[in-house]
Amino acid sequence: RARPKDAPMQSARYHGEFKALPEDILEYAVYLGMDPKQDVDLLWIAEEALVAPDPPGWVEMLDPRGLLYFYNETTGQSSRQHPLDEHYQNLYLKMKMQRAIRGDDGAGADHSTLTTDDLQRKRQALAEQYGAMAAKAGAGDLEPALTSITQALSLSTPRSTKVLTEKFGISKPDTDVRALLINPARWIDPSPPMNETYFTREAETDLLPRLVLYLVLNENYKAFAFAATKKIIANRTEFQVSLDQGGDAAPGTGPSFAGRLRTNQKGQEWVMHDDSNDPYGLKTGQPRRELGVVVFRRKLLGPVTMELVIPRVRKDGACAQFRPSQPEEAMLQLYKAGRTDHMYVLRGSIVVQPGSRVELVHTSGAQKGHVIFRARKHADGHWAMGYTHPLSAFQAFNALVAIVNNQLTAALDTPPKADAPSPTENGLGRAGHIVNTATLEGLGDAVYALAVSGHKVFSGLYGGDVQVWHMDHYVNLPSGSKPEFHTLKGHSAAICALLVTERTLISASEDKTIIIWDLNTMRKKATLKGHKQRVRALATLGRRLMSAGNDKQVRVWNMDSHYCEQVLEGHQNWVRCLAVHDDTNLVSGSRDKTVKVWEVGTWKLVGTFDASADVYSVAAGAGFAYGGCADYKIRVWNLQTMQKSYMLIGHEGIIRSLSLFADKDSLYSCGEDKKVKIWNLMTGDCVTLFGHTKFVRCIAYEPNTKTLYSAGDDAKIKMWQATAAKT
């Protein structure tokens, strides 16, 4: 294993006490972060790691300087760090935390006779202990949903502890779970991530269901957080929120009681507060603490406006305190009077129909324009909800309870007919199940544009040629052969964009022209001229073609007459990319660091988004616009509220191309970091594909064959497909 150069020096001081142990075990233990004296009961982790085989697909290699590195023959990924190092580091941290929970002392009296056989016996004893616990619990009792956050600390996967530490700020086993869930989410520079949750109904009675929230730790485990029970008191609706998962505690009492959410008769104004039942401190001398207000409004026509008002929060988690001693000091009254100096207001517009997504955007401060809360109901009946700083789990939970329990937005709680297929079902699959099934090499030039239709792939080259590849014959070719292809010649400079529509191929070039090709005859049908500089982008809608380029213009062409019907002006620099959204809007991205939205038909400019960096690629769908930028970020804007929504961060180079899959829940991206990424827009998960050796300039996805194509400056076209999961 590759280890830091000072590992032998750091571990040398332990050799005298551990005379019977090989030096490499001590070295690796120190590398994992252990103190062999204090962690003697965990040294078996270092011994096991050193003898563990490399994961499938990984092999050891030497670079030209003779230094060791690891290479994955399937994905093309390389790393100086052993692929299992992070697993064993997390395993050590998890086992150390479990030991602290039990109150054990890992130190031993005499280590001089400790051998590798002793380490293996410790490991075997631990395995037998866990086996006995599992057998005692019974298979039916081993549920993926945990009883509490505290129990999650002893979860048998090291990743859970890492999630709890990084996302929720847990660093000690005796963390006060109630405080964790009621206090604001942890701030992490430069932008705090979303904490994902799972919200569902567990019926107590048909009229008064129990609403439950789970925190999502990873893909396999959820941790119970809150339950809310509805009560009707004197014509006022109240939800009593508890930390009691079993529901056995008396409602509104006991140490597990967390707080209340109350509303007026119309259900349009909601107030959340802590567990005190003394509004103004008349009984106890200590007024209750108000934690937030939810307000819904609706005009005669249009979407519902929702505002979530919470106490102002600093990055370190310190909050403004609202403890009213008289009615006019209550948060709701202060908010109505416009006295919001010590409050944050999160606002969103909701299109009320099954399956719509709810998003609340920060209206002030450093997070202005950022999505702080989002939620959507799935076809199986559960809600997926995400929240981030400055919200707490308690505030987010109560906001969603208010959404599903008022007349204005109750329709959102109706499950949509069916969720769109997930990438696993209808796209490229999970991480580790996507492989490079074929590579077309020796194209002679860098590939600047790609399009795909069925088994035909179209590549636009730097030299100006367009190649048409017939991939349906590829599987029958001898090894090392190329599939059949045609070359279309007509441009005199690099191809910047390609589109396929029906039996027509459209190409745009740096030679300032657009050519329409007949795919039946493989001949040129028409040449469109009008742009004064390079043509960089194309988009189609019905019988209209939109084009854009370095002349800062967007042109609208009639595909039948080949006449330019409209010229859209507004950008101050090159227009690099175009996308159509739901047949109603055209989205354009530019070197002027903006994304503009145009209304189809009238061609009026209806919105401009500040991207803060050059925009190289755009995609649009399901109410959102996506921009791939020069600062390596994918920015997302809500086209309903015309506000910035969130960012996807992961690339390490300019993002050259974006492609939104038909289900609108999967986004494909590629860039100058030589990587192709697949983003699950519902969960935020990302899969990275390695294999290209230079810039990846373009991607295209074919849903019928479930194949992703990528190409770039290495003059290669790679095909990616999902393999069946092994059982």
mmCIF file of C-alpha atoms in Angstrom, residues 94-274:
data_model
loop_
_atom_site.group_PDB
_atom_site.id
_atom_site.type_symbol
_atom_site.label_atom_id
_atom_site.label_comp_id
_atom_site.label_asym_id
_atom_site.label_seq_id
_atom_site.Cartn_x
_atom_site.Cartn_y
_atom_site.Cartn_z
ATOM 1 C CA LYS A 94 -17.057 3.950 13.412
ATOM 2 C CA MET A 95 -15.663 1.208 15.658
ATOM 3 C CA LYS A 96 -13.965 3.807 17.846
ATOM 4 C CA MET A 97 -17.269 5.651 18.240
ATOM 5 C CA GLN A 98 -19.094 2.416 19.113
ATOM 6 C CA ARG A 99 -16.463 1.720 21.760
ATOM 7 C CA ALA A 100 -17.064 5.159 23.261
ATOM 8 C CA ILE A 101 -20.801 4.473 23.406
ATOM 9 C CA ARG A 102 -20.166 1.253 25.343
ATOM 10 C CA GLY A 103 -17.723 3.041 27.658
ATOM 11 C CA ASP A 104 -14.923 0.573 26.891
ATOM 12 C CA ASP A 105 -11.224 1.368 27.201
ATOM 13 C CA GLY A 106 -9.270 0.192 24.178
ATOM 14 C CA ALA A 107 -5.881 0.266 25.900
ATOM 15 C CA GLY A 108 -4.264 -2.966 27.086
ATOM 16 C CA ALA A 109 -1.601 -3.709 29.673
ATOM 17 C CA ASP A 110 1.066 -5.637 27.758
ATOM 18 C CA HIS A 111 1.388 -5.538 23.958
ATOM 19 C CA SER A 112 4.797 -7.182 23.580
ATOM 20 C CA THR A 113 3.355 -10.648 22.874
ATOM 21 C CA LEU A 114 0.490 -9.492 20.611
ATOM 22 C CA THR A 115 0.565 -11.385 17.299
ATOM 23 C CA THR A 116 -1.409 -11.365 14.068
ATOM 24 C CA ASP A 117 -3.218 -14.497 15.282
ATOM 25 C CA ASP A 118 -4.434 -12.504 18.283
ATOM 26 C CA LEU A 119 -5.740 -9.777 15.954
ATOM 27 C CA GLN A 120 -7.607 -12.338 13.866
ATOM 28 C CA ARG A 121 -9.168 -13.829 17.005
ATOM 29 C CA LYS A 122 -10.361 -10.370 18.075
ATOM 30 C CA ARG A 123 -11.948 -9.898 14.655
ATOM 31 C CA GLN A 124 -13.615 -13.326 14.825
ATOM 32 C CA ALA A 125 -14.942 -12.673 18.323
ATOM 33 C CA LEU A 126 -16.436 -9.392 17.169
ATOM 34 C CA ALA A 127 -18.080 -11.074 14.172
ATOM 35 C CA GLU A 128 -19.589 -13.751 16.438
ATOM 36 C CA GLN A 129 -20.877 -11.030 18.778
ATOM 37 C CA TYR A 130 -22.664 -9.228 15.943
ATOM 38 C CA GLY A 131 -23.978 -12.526 14.594
ATOM 39 C CA ALA A 132 -25.480 -13.402 17.957
ATOM 40 C CA MET A 133 -27.110 -9.964 18.202
ATOM 41 C CA ALA A 134 -28.640 -10.343 14.738
ATOM 42 C CA ALA A 135 -29.911 -13.846 15.519
ATOM 43 C CA LYS A 136 -31.461 -12.635 18.761
ATOM 44 C CA ALA A 137 -33.196 -9.750 17.027
ATOM 45 C CA GLY A 138 -34.670 -11.987 14.345
ATOM 46 C CA ALA A 139 -34.726 -11.344 10.608
ATOM 47 C CA GLY A 140 -38.119 -9.659 10.783
ATOM 48 C CA ASP A 141 -36.813 -7.024 13.202
ATOM 49 C CA LEU A 142 -33.905 -5.819 11.098
ATOM 50 C CA GLU A 143 -35.563 -2.816 9.500
ATOM 51 C CA PRO A 144 -33.771 -0.192 7.379
ATOM 52 C CA ALA A 145 -35.510 2.607 9.325
ATOM 53 C CA LEU A 146 -33.693 3.197 12.613
ATOM 54 C CA THR A 147 -35.333 3.914 15.956
ATOM 55 C CA SER A 148 -33.435 7.154 16.511
ATOM 56 C CA ILE A 149 -30.531 9.324 15.438
ATOM 57 C CA THR A 150 -28.602 8.111 18.480
ATOM 58 C CA GLN A 151 -28.886 4.498 17.374
ATOM 59 C CA ALA A 152 -27.542 5.524 13.971
ATOM 60 C CA LEU A 153 -24.214 6.200 15.635
ATOM 61 C CA SER A 154 -23.786 2.450 16.123
ATOM 62 C CA LEU A 155 -24.865 1.555 12.589
ATOM 63 C CA SER A 156 -22.827 -1.280 11.081
ATOM 64 C CA THR A 157 -21.712 0.753 8.077
ATOM 65 C CA PRO A 158 -18.900 3.287 8.485
ATOM 66 C CA ARG A 159 -20.516 5.627 6.024
ATOM 67 C CA SER A 160 -23.416 6.400 8.377
ATOM 68 C CA THR A 161 -21.121 7.882 11.018
ATOM 69 C CA LYS A 162 -19.456 10.030 8.378
ATOM 70 C CA VAL A 163 -22.845 11.353 7.218
ATOM 71 C CA LEU A 164 -23.964 12.136 10.761
ATOM 72 C CA THR A 165 -20.721 13.946 11.483
ATOM 73 C CA GLU A 166 -20.533 15.957 8.260
ATOM 74 C CA LYS A 167 -24.198 16.762 7.608
ATOM 75 C CA PHE A 168 -25.726 17.008 11.058
ATOM 76 C CA GLY A 169 -22.686 18.073 13.065
ATOM 77 C CA ILE A 170 -22.668 15.069 15.416
ATOM 78 C CA SER A 171 -19.189 14.655 16.835
ATOM 79 C CA LYS A 172 -19.916 13.015 20.195
ATOM 80 C CA PRO A 173 -21.903 9.867 20.949
ATOM 81 C CA ASP A 174 -23.869 11.627 23.698
ATOM 82 C CA THR A 175 -25.214 14.316 21.347
ATOM 83 C CA ASP A 176 -28.527 15.849 22.454
ATOM 84 C CA VAL A 177 -30.728 14.634 19.599
ATOM 85 C CA ARG A 178 -33.579 16.992 20.459
ATOM 86 C CA ALA A 179 -31.282 20.018 20.220
ATOM 87 C CA LEU A 180 -29.789 18.659 16.999
ATOM 88 C CA LEU A 181 -33.191 18.490 15.280
ATOM 89 C CA ILE A 182 -34.603 21.794 16.568
ATOM 90 C CA ASN A 183 -31.463 23.901 16.043
ATOM 91 C CA PRO A 184 -30.467 25.129 12.542
ATOM 92 C CA ALA A 185 -28.783 22.819 10.060
ATOM 93 C CA ARG A 186 -25.009 22.976 10.045
ATOM 94 C CA TRP A 187 -23.295 25.619 7.897
ATOM 95 C CA ILE A 188 -20.525 24.286 5.639
ATOM 96 C CA ASP A 189 -18.511 26.687 3.437
ATOM 97 C CA PRO A 190 -18.931 27.775 0.725
ATOM 98 C CA SER A 191 -22.537 26.596 0.497
ATOM 99 C CA PRO A 192 -24.233 24.163 2.905
ATOM 100 C CA PRO A 193 -25.598 20.972 1.295
ATOM 101 C CA MET A 194 -29.204 19.808 1.398
ATOM 102 C CA ASN A 195 -30.193 17.394 4.167
ATOM 103 C CA GLU A 196 -32.500 14.829 2.582
ATOM 104 C CA THR A 197 -35.552 13.500 4.406
ATOM 105 C CA TYR A 198 -38.449 11.085 3.903
ATOM 106 C CA PHE A 199 -41.969 12.174 4.951
ATOM 107 C CA THR A 200 -44.954 9.831 5.116
ATOM 108 C CA ARG A 201 -48.307 9.136 6.813
ATOM 109 C CA GLU A 202 -48.815 6.385 9.339
ATOM 110 C CA ALA A 203 -52.518 6.167 10.051
ATOM 111 C CA GLU A 204 -53.721 6.305 13.652
ATOM 112 C CA THR A 205 -57.292 6.852 12.480
ATOM 113 C CA ASP A 206 -58.656 7.723 9.053
ATOM 114 C CA LEU A 207 -59.385 11.289 10.148
ATOM 115 C CA LEU A 208 -56.297 11.910 12.275
ATOM 116 C CA PRO A 209 -53.233 10.345 10.628
ATOM 117 C CA ARG A 210 -49.791 10.406 12.199
ATOM 118 C CA LEU A 211 -47.204 12.232 10.066
ATOM 119 C CA VAL A 212 -43.631 10.958 10.326
ATOM 120 C CA LEU A 213 -40.260 12.338 9.197
ATOM 121 C CA TYR A 214 -37.090 10.282 8.670
ATOM 122 C CA LEU A 215 -33.621 11.673 7.955
ATOM 123 C CA VAL A 216 -31.954 9.926 5.010
ATOM 124 C CA LEU A 217 -28.466 8.788 6.076
ATOM 125 C CA ASN A 218 -27.590 6.927 2.880
ATOM 126 C CA GLU A 219 -29.258 4.826 0.195
ATOM 127 C CA ASN A 220 -30.039 2.011 2.650
ATOM 128 C CA TYR A 221 -30.769 3.670 5.979
ATOM 129 C CA LYS A 222 -33.181 6.260 7.364
ATOM 130 C CA ALA A 223 -33.277 7.575 10.918
ATOM 131 C CA PHE A 224 -36.561 8.497 12.619
ATOM 132 C CA ALA A 225 -36.736 12.178 13.551
ATOM 133 C CA PHE A 226 -40.277 13.390 14.308
ATOM 134 C CA ALA A 227 -43.917 12.358 14.405
ATOM 135 C CA ALA A 228 -46.848 14.794 14.378
ATOM 136 C CA THR A 229 -50.349 13.992 15.603
ATOM 137 C CA LYS A 230 -53.340 16.168 14.688
ATOM 138 C CA LYS A 231 -55.621 17.520 17.434
ATOM 139 C CA ILE A 232 -58.741 19.711 17.202
ATOM 140 C CA ILE A 233 -58.952 22.088 20.192
ATOM 141 C CA ALA A 234 -61.719 24.730 20.389
ATOM 142 C CA ASN A 235 -62.117 25.028 16.594
ATOM 143 C CA ARG A 236 -58.342 25.378 16.254
ATOM 144 C CA THR A 237 -56.170 22.779 14.547
ATOM 145 C CA GLU A 238 -52.963 21.795 16.300
ATOM 146 C CA PHE A 239 -50.208 19.312 15.488
ATOM 147 C CA GLN A 240 -48.232 17.983 18.434
ATOM 148 C CA VAL A 241 -44.687 17.059 17.387
ATOM 149 C CA SER A 242 -42.827 14.319 19.233
ATOM 150 C CA LEU A 243 -39.511 12.489 19.167
ATOM 151 C CA ASP A 244 -41.302 9.310 20.235
ATOM 152 C CA GLN A 245 -41.250 6.820 17.377
ATOM 153 C CA GLY A 246 -43.586 4.292 18.936
ATOM 154 C CA GLY A 247 -46.288 6.824 19.699
ATOM 155 C CA ASP A 248 -46.763 5.382 23.185
ATOM 156 C CA ALA A 249 -46.084 8.591 25.126
ATOM 157 C CA ALA A 250 -49.013 10.782 26.116
ATOM 158 C CA PRO A 251 -49.387 13.522 23.459
ATOM 159 C CA GLY A 252 -48.058 16.939 24.379
ATOM 160 C CA THR A 253 -46.109 15.724 27.409
ATOM 161 C CA GLY A 254 -42.885 14.041 28.462
ATOM 162 C CA PRO A 255 -39.226 14.429 27.488
ATOM 163 C CA SER A 256 -39.914 13.296 23.904
ATOM 164 C CA PHE A 257 -42.369 16.154 23.258
ATOM 165 C CA ALA A 258 -40.718 18.618 20.840
ATOM 166 C CA GLY A 259 -43.255 21.333 20.104
ATOM 167 C CA ARG A 260 -46.512 22.373 18.449
ATOM 168 C CA LEU A 261 -47.735 23.687 15.096
ATOM 169 C CA ARG A 262 -50.986 25.683 15.292
ATOM 170 C CA THR A 263 -53.207 27.295 12.679
ATOM 171 C CA ASN A 264 -56.369 29.379 12.311
ATOM 172 C CA GLN A 265 -59.636 28.044 10.932
ATOM 173 C CA LYS A 266 -58.749 28.840 7.319
ATOM 174 C CA GLY A 267 -55.423 27.008 7.607
ATOM 175 C CA GLN A 268 -53.532 29.828 5.877
ATOM 176 C CA GLU A 269 -51.476 31.092 8.844
ATOM 177 C CA TRP A 270 -49.423 28.669 10.941
ATOM 178 C CA VAL A 271 -47.225 29.239 13.997
ATOM 179 C CA MET A 272 -44.653 26.744 15.315
ATOM 180 C CA HIS A 273 -43.224 26.904 18.828
ATOM 181 C CA ASP A 274 -41.368 24.829 21.402
#
